[in-house]
Amino acid sequence: KAGVTQTPRYLIKTRGQQVTLSCSPISGHRSVSWYQQTPGQGLQFLFEYFSETQRNKGNFPGRFSGRQFSNSRSEMNVSTLELGDSALYLCASSLGLAGGTQYFGPGTRLTVL
Amino acid sequence: KNEVEQSPQNLTAQEGEFITINCSYSVGISALHWLQQHPGGGIVSLFMLSSGKKKHGRLIATINIQEKHSSLHITASHPRDSAVYICAVMNYGGSQGNLIFGKGTKLSVKP
């Protein structure tokens, strides 16, 4: 089975722009979670989607949003980028909700200038 | 105070040594995960446990729910074990959402 894939792998944007990141889960997995990793804050949970519905959300401003499609692929969007949004964005898929082993993608490295 | 605390932050060991990484948490959890992150960012889930002990090869993970503590042990450590090990607790529905992560333990195993 193919693993979790994320595109693009690297991205450079400037302040004020918006960005969309994509995540394709392992075939058959219905839950996709997104995480942000920075040197200062470490890994932080952004949101989780299951069956096209956001099921859980972390403490991030409304500029961070996401969605999930019927094939379980997920996108996250960050609007009005700030320098502090520079981070590694990871997505992970699992079979179901509320736990279970999560399988992580390689991440998208976003740099905001 | 962080809800998930790991110790030590950094660990250097000689090849063959027995290694222990500790994780303490202060919230109610449904499960605890141990993750491994290699340079470059890729994360691999090592264990998910809600009670007792699990073993996979040279890795052993234990959890004590009453004491809110978990340990990850590596027996006969090898340079390829060098990575950051991250403890994460599943606090489903809590204020921080899903997984709450520790800051990680950076392990370096010297040949």
mmCIF file of C-alpha atoms in Angstrom:
data_model
loop_
_atom_site.group_PDB
_atom_site.id
_atom_site.type_symbol
_atom_site.label_atom_id
_atom_site.label_comp_id
_atom_site.label_asym_id
_atom_site.label_seq_id
_atom_site.Cartn_x
_atom_site.Cartn_y
_atom_site.Cartn_z
ATOM 1 C CA LYS A 1 0.000 0.000 0.000
ATOM 2 C CA ALA A 2 1.219 3.472 -0.808
ATOM 3 C CA GLY A 3 1.912 5.673 2.204
ATOM 4 C CA VAL A 4 0.562 9.093 3.010
ATOM 5 C CA THR A 5 1.598 11.640 0.408
ATOM 6 C CA GLN A 6 1.768 15.400 0.774
ATOM 7 C CA THR A 7 2.196 18.036 -1.875
ATOM 8 C CA PRO A 8 4.049 20.210 -2.343
ATOM 9 C CA ARG A 9 7.045 19.192 -0.271
ATOM 10 C CA TYR A 10 8.505 22.674 -0.122
ATOM 11 C CA LEU A 11 6.887 26.056 -0.512
ATOM 12 C CA ILE A 12 8.037 29.657 -0.213
ATOM 13 C CA LYS A 13 5.460 32.416 0.168
ATOM 14 C CA THR A 14 5.453 36.044 1.260
ATOM 15 C CA ARG A 15 3.499 37.644 4.080
ATOM 16 C CA GLY A 16 -0.126 38.268 3.257
ATOM 17 C CA GLN A 17 -0.396 35.528 0.663
ATOM 18 C CA GLN A 18 -2.433 32.396 1.100
ATOM 19 C CA VAL A 19 -1.390 28.795 0.655
ATOM 20 C CA THR A 20 -3.091 25.437 0.106
ATOM 21 C CA LEU A 21 -1.464 22.167 1.094
ATOM 22 C CA SER A 22 -2.675 18.744 0.032
ATOM 23 C CA CYS A 23 -2.663 15.360 1.738
ATOM 24 C CA SER A 24 -3.598 11.982 0.274
ATOM 25 C CA PRO A 25 -4.164 9.351 2.972
ATOM 26 C CA ILE A 26 -3.443 5.653 2.817
ATOM 27 C CA SER A 27 -6.103 3.882 0.778
ATOM 28 C CA GLY A 28 -8.999 2.930 3.031
ATOM 29 C CA HIS A 29 -8.148 5.421 5.753
ATOM 30 C CA ARG A 30 -10.977 7.823 6.458
ATOM 31 C CA SER A 31 -9.449 10.060 9.095
ATOM 32 C CA VAL A 32 -6.922 12.769 8.257
ATOM 33 C CA SER A 33 -5.283 14.955 10.888
ATOM 34 C CA TRP A 34 -3.057 17.970 10.342
ATOM 35 C CA TYR A 35 -0.196 19.118 12.553
ATOM 36 C CA GLN A 36 2.170 22.064 12.622
ATOM 37 C CA GLN A 37 5.761 21.634 13.766
ATOM 38 C CA THR A 38 8.010 24.572 14.655
ATOM 39 C CA PRO A 39 11.302 24.682 16.568
ATOM 40 C CA GLY A 40 9.744 26.784 19.307
ATOM 41 C CA GLN A 41 6.372 25.134 19.829
ATOM 42 C CA GLY A 42 7.107 21.618 18.646
ATOM 43 C CA LEU A 43 4.234 19.604 17.215
ATOM 44 C CA GLN A 44 0.741 21.019 17.572
ATOM 45 C CA PHE A 45 -2.578 19.617 16.448
ATOM 46 C CA LEU A 46 -4.451 21.691 13.857
ATOM 47 C CA PHE A 47 -7.593 19.712 12.971
ATOM 48 C CA GLU A 48 -8.983 16.304 12.160
ATOM 49 C CA TYR A 49 -11.354 15.354 9.378
ATOM 50 C CA PHE A 50 -13.440 12.224 9.068
ATOM 51 C CA SER A 51 -15.982 11.515 6.354
ATOM 52 C CA GLU A 52 -15.667 15.060 4.996
ATOM 53 C CA THR A 53 -16.492 16.631 8.376
ATOM 54 C CA GLN A 54 -14.180 18.456 10.746
ATOM 55 C CA ARG A 55 -14.368 16.417 13.944
ATOM 56 C CA ASN A 56 -11.831 18.155 16.140
ATOM 57 C CA LYS A 57 -9.884 21.379 16.095
ATOM 58 C CA GLY A 58 -6.809 22.674 17.910
ATOM 59 C CA ASN A 59 -6.073 26.183 19.156
ATOM 60 C CA PHE A 60 -5.249 27.940 15.912
ATOM 61 C CA PRO A 61 -6.737 31.140 14.475
ATOM 62 C CA GLY A 62 -9.431 31.076 11.842
ATOM 63 C CA ARG A 63 -6.833 31.777 9.133
ATOM 64 C CA PHE A 64 -6.154 28.055 9.266
ATOM 65 C CA SER A 65 -8.862 26.004 7.617
ATOM 66 C CA GLY A 66 -9.227 22.688 5.935
ATOM 67 C CA ARG A 67 -11.526 20.348 4.140
ATOM 68 C CA GLN A 68 -11.811 16.725 3.189
ATOM 69 C CA PHE A 69 -13.127 15.317 -0.038
ATOM 70 C CA SER A 70 -15.232 12.227 -0.652
ATOM 71 C CA ASN A 71 -12.106 10.218 -1.543
ATOM 72 C CA SER A 72 -10.642 11.165 1.896
ATOM 73 C CA ARG A 73 -8.012 13.450 0.387
ATOM 74 C CA SER A 74 -7.636 16.571 2.467
ATOM 75 C CA GLU A 75 -6.450 20.105 1.961
ATOM 76 C CA MET A 76 -5.507 22.767 4.440
ATOM 77 C CA ASN A 77 -5.464 26.440 3.695
ATOM 78 C CA VAL A 78 -3.714 29.262 5.468
ATOM 79 C CA SER A 79 -4.810 32.760 4.532
ATOM 80 C CA THR A 80 -3.006 36.038 5.157
ATOM 81 C CA LEU A 81 0.286 34.347 5.898
ATOM 82 C CA GLU A 82 2.449 35.599 8.751
ATOM 83 C CA LEU A 83 6.148 35.031 9.346
ATOM 84 C CA GLY A 84 5.258 32.790 12.289
ATOM 85 C CA ASP A 85 3.429 30.396 9.992
ATOM 86 C CA SER A 86 6.770 29.137 8.714
ATOM 87 C CA ALA A 87 6.773 25.518 9.774
ATOM 88 C CA LEU A 88 6.676 21.893 8.766
ATOM 89 C CA TYR A 89 3.062 20.890 8.170
ATOM 90 C CA LEU A 90 2.386 17.213 8.627
ATOM 91 C CA CYS A 91 -0.691 15.232 7.905
ATOM 92 C CA ALA A 92 -1.465 11.786 9.240
ATOM 93 C CA SER A 93 -4.122 9.279 8.340
ATOM 94 C CA SER A 94 -5.763 6.543 10.342
ATOM 95 C CA LEU A 95 -8.550 4.074 9.794
ATOM 96 C CA GLY A 96 -11.068 5.672 12.129
ATOM 97 C CA LEU A 97 -11.736 8.431 14.582
ATOM 98 C CA ALA A 98 -10.463 8.977 18.081
ATOM 99 C CA GLY A 99 -7.226 7.174 18.147
ATOM 100 C CA GLY A 100 -5.648 4.291 16.399
ATOM 101 C CA THR A 101 -2.217 4.260 14.879
ATOM 102 C CA GLN A 102 -1.547 7.340 12.812
ATOM 103 C CA TYR A 103 0.539 7.143 9.660
ATOM 104 C CA PHE A 104 2.394 10.350 8.914
ATOM 105 C CA GLY A 105 3.226 11.903 5.580
ATOM 106 C CA PRO A 106 6.641 13.428 4.844
ATOM 107 C CA GLY A 107 5.385 16.948 5.484
ATOM 108 C CA THR A 108 5.320 20.224 3.610
ATOM 109 C CA ARG A 109 8.013 22.718 4.584
ATOM 110 C CA LEU A 110 6.479 26.205 4.349
ATOM 111 C CA THR A 111 8.693 29.267 4.504
ATOM 112 C CA VAL A 112 7.058 32.686 4.772
ATOM 113 C CA LEU A 113 9.255 35.649 3.833
ATOM 114 C CA LYS B 1 3.557 23.852 32.612
ATOM 115 C CA ASN B 2 3.315 21.601 29.564
ATOM 116 C CA GLU B 3 0.700 18.889 29.735
ATOM 117 C CA VAL B 4 3.201 16.358 28.374
ATOM 118 C CA GLU B 5 6.737 16.406 29.732
ATOM 119 C CA GLN B 6 9.597 14.310 28.407
ATOM 120 C CA SER B 7 12.984 13.624 29.912
ATOM 121 C CA PRO B 8 15.749 13.842 29.127
ATOM 122 C CA GLN B 9 15.664 16.464 26.367
ATOM 123 C CA ASN B 10 18.952 15.195 24.933
ATOM 124 C CA LEU B 11 20.610 11.836 25.336
ATOM 125 C CA THR B 12 23.929 10.547 24.067
ATOM 126 C CA ALA B 13 24.684 6.867 24.381
ATOM 127 C CA GLN B 14 27.315 4.405 23.249
ATOM 128 C CA GLU B 15 26.303 1.620 20.912
ATOM 129 C CA GLY B 16 24.959 -1.324 22.861
ATOM 130 C CA GLU B 17 23.706 0.665 25.845
ATOM 131 C CA PHE B 18 20.218 0.304 27.319
ATOM 132 C CA ILE B 19 18.263 3.528 26.901
ATOM 133 C CA THR B 20 15.221 4.855 28.729
ATOM 134 C CA ILE B 21 13.148 7.875 27.757
ATOM 135 C CA ASN B 22 10.429 9.059 30.111
ATOM 136 C CA CYS B 23 7.108 10.766 29.533
ATOM 137 C CA SER B 24 4.775 12.238 32.160
ATOM 138 C CA TYR B 25 1.400 13.767 31.438
ATOM 139 C CA SER B 26 -1.154 15.688 33.438
ATOM 140 C CA VAL B 27 -4.385 15.232 31.451
ATOM 141 C CA GLY B 28 -6.802 12.378 31.138
ATOM 142 C CA ILE B 29 -5.959 10.280 28.130
ATOM 143 C CA SER B 30 -7.430 7.522 26.042
ATOM 144 C CA ALA B 31 -4.075 6.405 24.634
ATOM 145 C CA LEU B 32 -0.410 7.323 24.493
ATOM 146 C CA HIS B 33 1.772 7.239 21.399
ATOM 147 C CA TRP B 34 5.511 7.009 20.980
ATOM 148 C CA LEU B 35 6.767 8.478 17.720
ATOM 149 C CA GLN B 36 10.183 8.525 16.071
ATOM 150 C CA GLN B 37 11.313 11.412 13.890
ATOM 151 C CA HIS B 38 14.453 11.201 11.811
ATOM 152 C CA PRO B 39 16.344 14.206 10.398
ATOM 153 C CA GLY B 40 14.394 15.453 7.405
ATOM 154 C CA GLY B 41 11.116 15.303 9.264
ATOM 155 C CA GLY B 42 9.563 11.898 8.609
ATOM 156 C CA ILE B 43 7.596 10.597 11.597
ATOM 157 C CA VAL B 44 6.980 6.943 12.310
ATOM 158 C CA SER B 45 4.536 5.706 14.910
ATOM 159 C CA LEU B 46 6.317 3.198 17.156
ATOM 160 C CA PHE B 47 3.663 2.310 19.717
ATOM 161 C CA MET B 48 0.160 3.158 20.753
ATOM 162 C CA LEU B 49 -0.743 1.951 24.233
ATOM 163 C CA SER B 50 -3.436 2.495 26.802
ATOM 164 C CA SER B 51 -2.225 0.046 29.448
ATOM 165 C CA GLY B 52 0.602 -2.297 30.303
ATOM 166 C CA LYS B 53 3.516 -2.954 28.038
ATOM 167 C CA LYS B 54 4.278 -3.488 24.362
ATOM 168 C CA LYS B 55 7.400 -4.828 22.700
ATOM 169 C CA HIS B 56 8.592 -4.592 19.135
ATOM 170 C CA GLY B 57 12.054 -5.864 18.392
ATOM 171 C CA ARG B 58 14.498 -3.975 20.600
ATOM 172 C CA LEU B 59 11.891 -1.403 21.635
ATOM 173 C CA ILE B 60 9.705 -1.697 24.714
ATOM 174 C CA ALA B 61 7.046 0.777 25.815
ATOM 175 C CA THR B 62 5.308 0.772 29.178
ATOM 176 C CA ILE B 63 2.572 2.885 30.666
ATOM 177 C CA ASN B 64 1.322 3.379 34.217
ATOM 178 C CA ILE B 65 -2.094 5.000 34.007
ATOM 179 C CA GLN B 66 -2.362 5.647 37.757
ATOM 180 C CA GLU B 67 0.972 7.469 37.836
ATOM 181 C CA LYS B 68 0.404 9.123 34.427
ATOM 182 C CA HIS B 69 3.801 8.005 33.235
ATOM 183 C CA SER B 70 5.215 6.099 30.298
ATOM 184 C CA SER B 71 8.685 4.919 29.383
ATOM 185 C CA LEU B 72 10.290 3.934 26.114
ATOM 186 C CA HIS B 73 13.217 1.549 26.384
ATOM 187 C CA ILE B 74 15.710 0.666 23.673
ATOM 188 C CA THR B 75 17.828 -2.403 24.298
ATOM 189 C CA ALA B 76 21.215 -2.900 22.606
ATOM 190 C CA SER B 77 21.108 0.576 21.074
ATOM 191 C CA HIS B 78 22.518 1.139 17.600
ATOM 192 C CA PRO B 79 23.565 4.285 15.717
ATOM 193 C CA ARG B 80 20.527 3.876 13.454
ATOM 194 C CA ASP B 81 18.362 4.486 16.552
ATOM 195 C CA SER B 82 19.581 8.107 16.520
ATOM 196 C CA ALA B 83 16.466 10.224 16.133
ATOM 197 C CA VAL B 84 14.044 12.385 18.069
ATOM 198 C CA TYR B 85 11.553 10.369 20.112
ATOM 199 C CA ILE B 86 8.260 12.063 20.804
ATOM 200 C CA CYS B 87 5.606 11.123 23.319
ATOM 201 C CA ALA B 88 2.047 12.153 22.472
ATOM 202 C CA VAL B 89 -1.155 11.631 24.403
ATOM 203 C CA MET B 90 -4.591 11.260 22.910
ATOM 204 C CA ASN B 91 -6.859 13.691 24.711
ATOM 205 C CA TYR B 92 -9.792 13.315 22.379
ATOM 206 C CA GLY B 93 -12.275 16.148 22.628
ATOM 207 C CA GLY B 94 -10.108 18.117 25.037
ATOM 208 C CA SER B 95 -9.312 21.794 24.655
ATOM 209 C CA GLN B 96 -6.217 21.078 22.616
ATOM 210 C CA GLY B 97 -8.089 18.752 20.327
ATOM 211 C CA ASN B 98 -6.507 15.505 19.406
ATOM 212 C CA LEU B 99 -2.887 14.605 20.109
ATOM 213 C CA ILE B 100 -0.876 16.618 22.650
ATOM 214 C CA PHE B 101 2.839 16.272 22.072
ATOM 215 C CA GLY B 102 5.890 16.373 24.279
ATOM 216 C CA LYS B 103 8.880 18.407 23.125
ATOM 217 C CA GLY B 104 10.804 15.283 22.181
ATOM 218 C CA THR B 105 14.014 13.588 23.269
ATOM 219 C CA LYS B 106 16.941 13.830 20.877
ATOM 220 C CA LEU B 107 18.887 10.582 21.007
ATOM 221 C CA SER B 108 22.356 10.189 19.564
ATOM 222 C CA VAL B 109 23.956 6.754 19.634
ATOM 223 C CA LYS B 110 27.706 6.744 19.021
ATOM 224 C CA PRO B 111 29.441 3.741 17.451
#
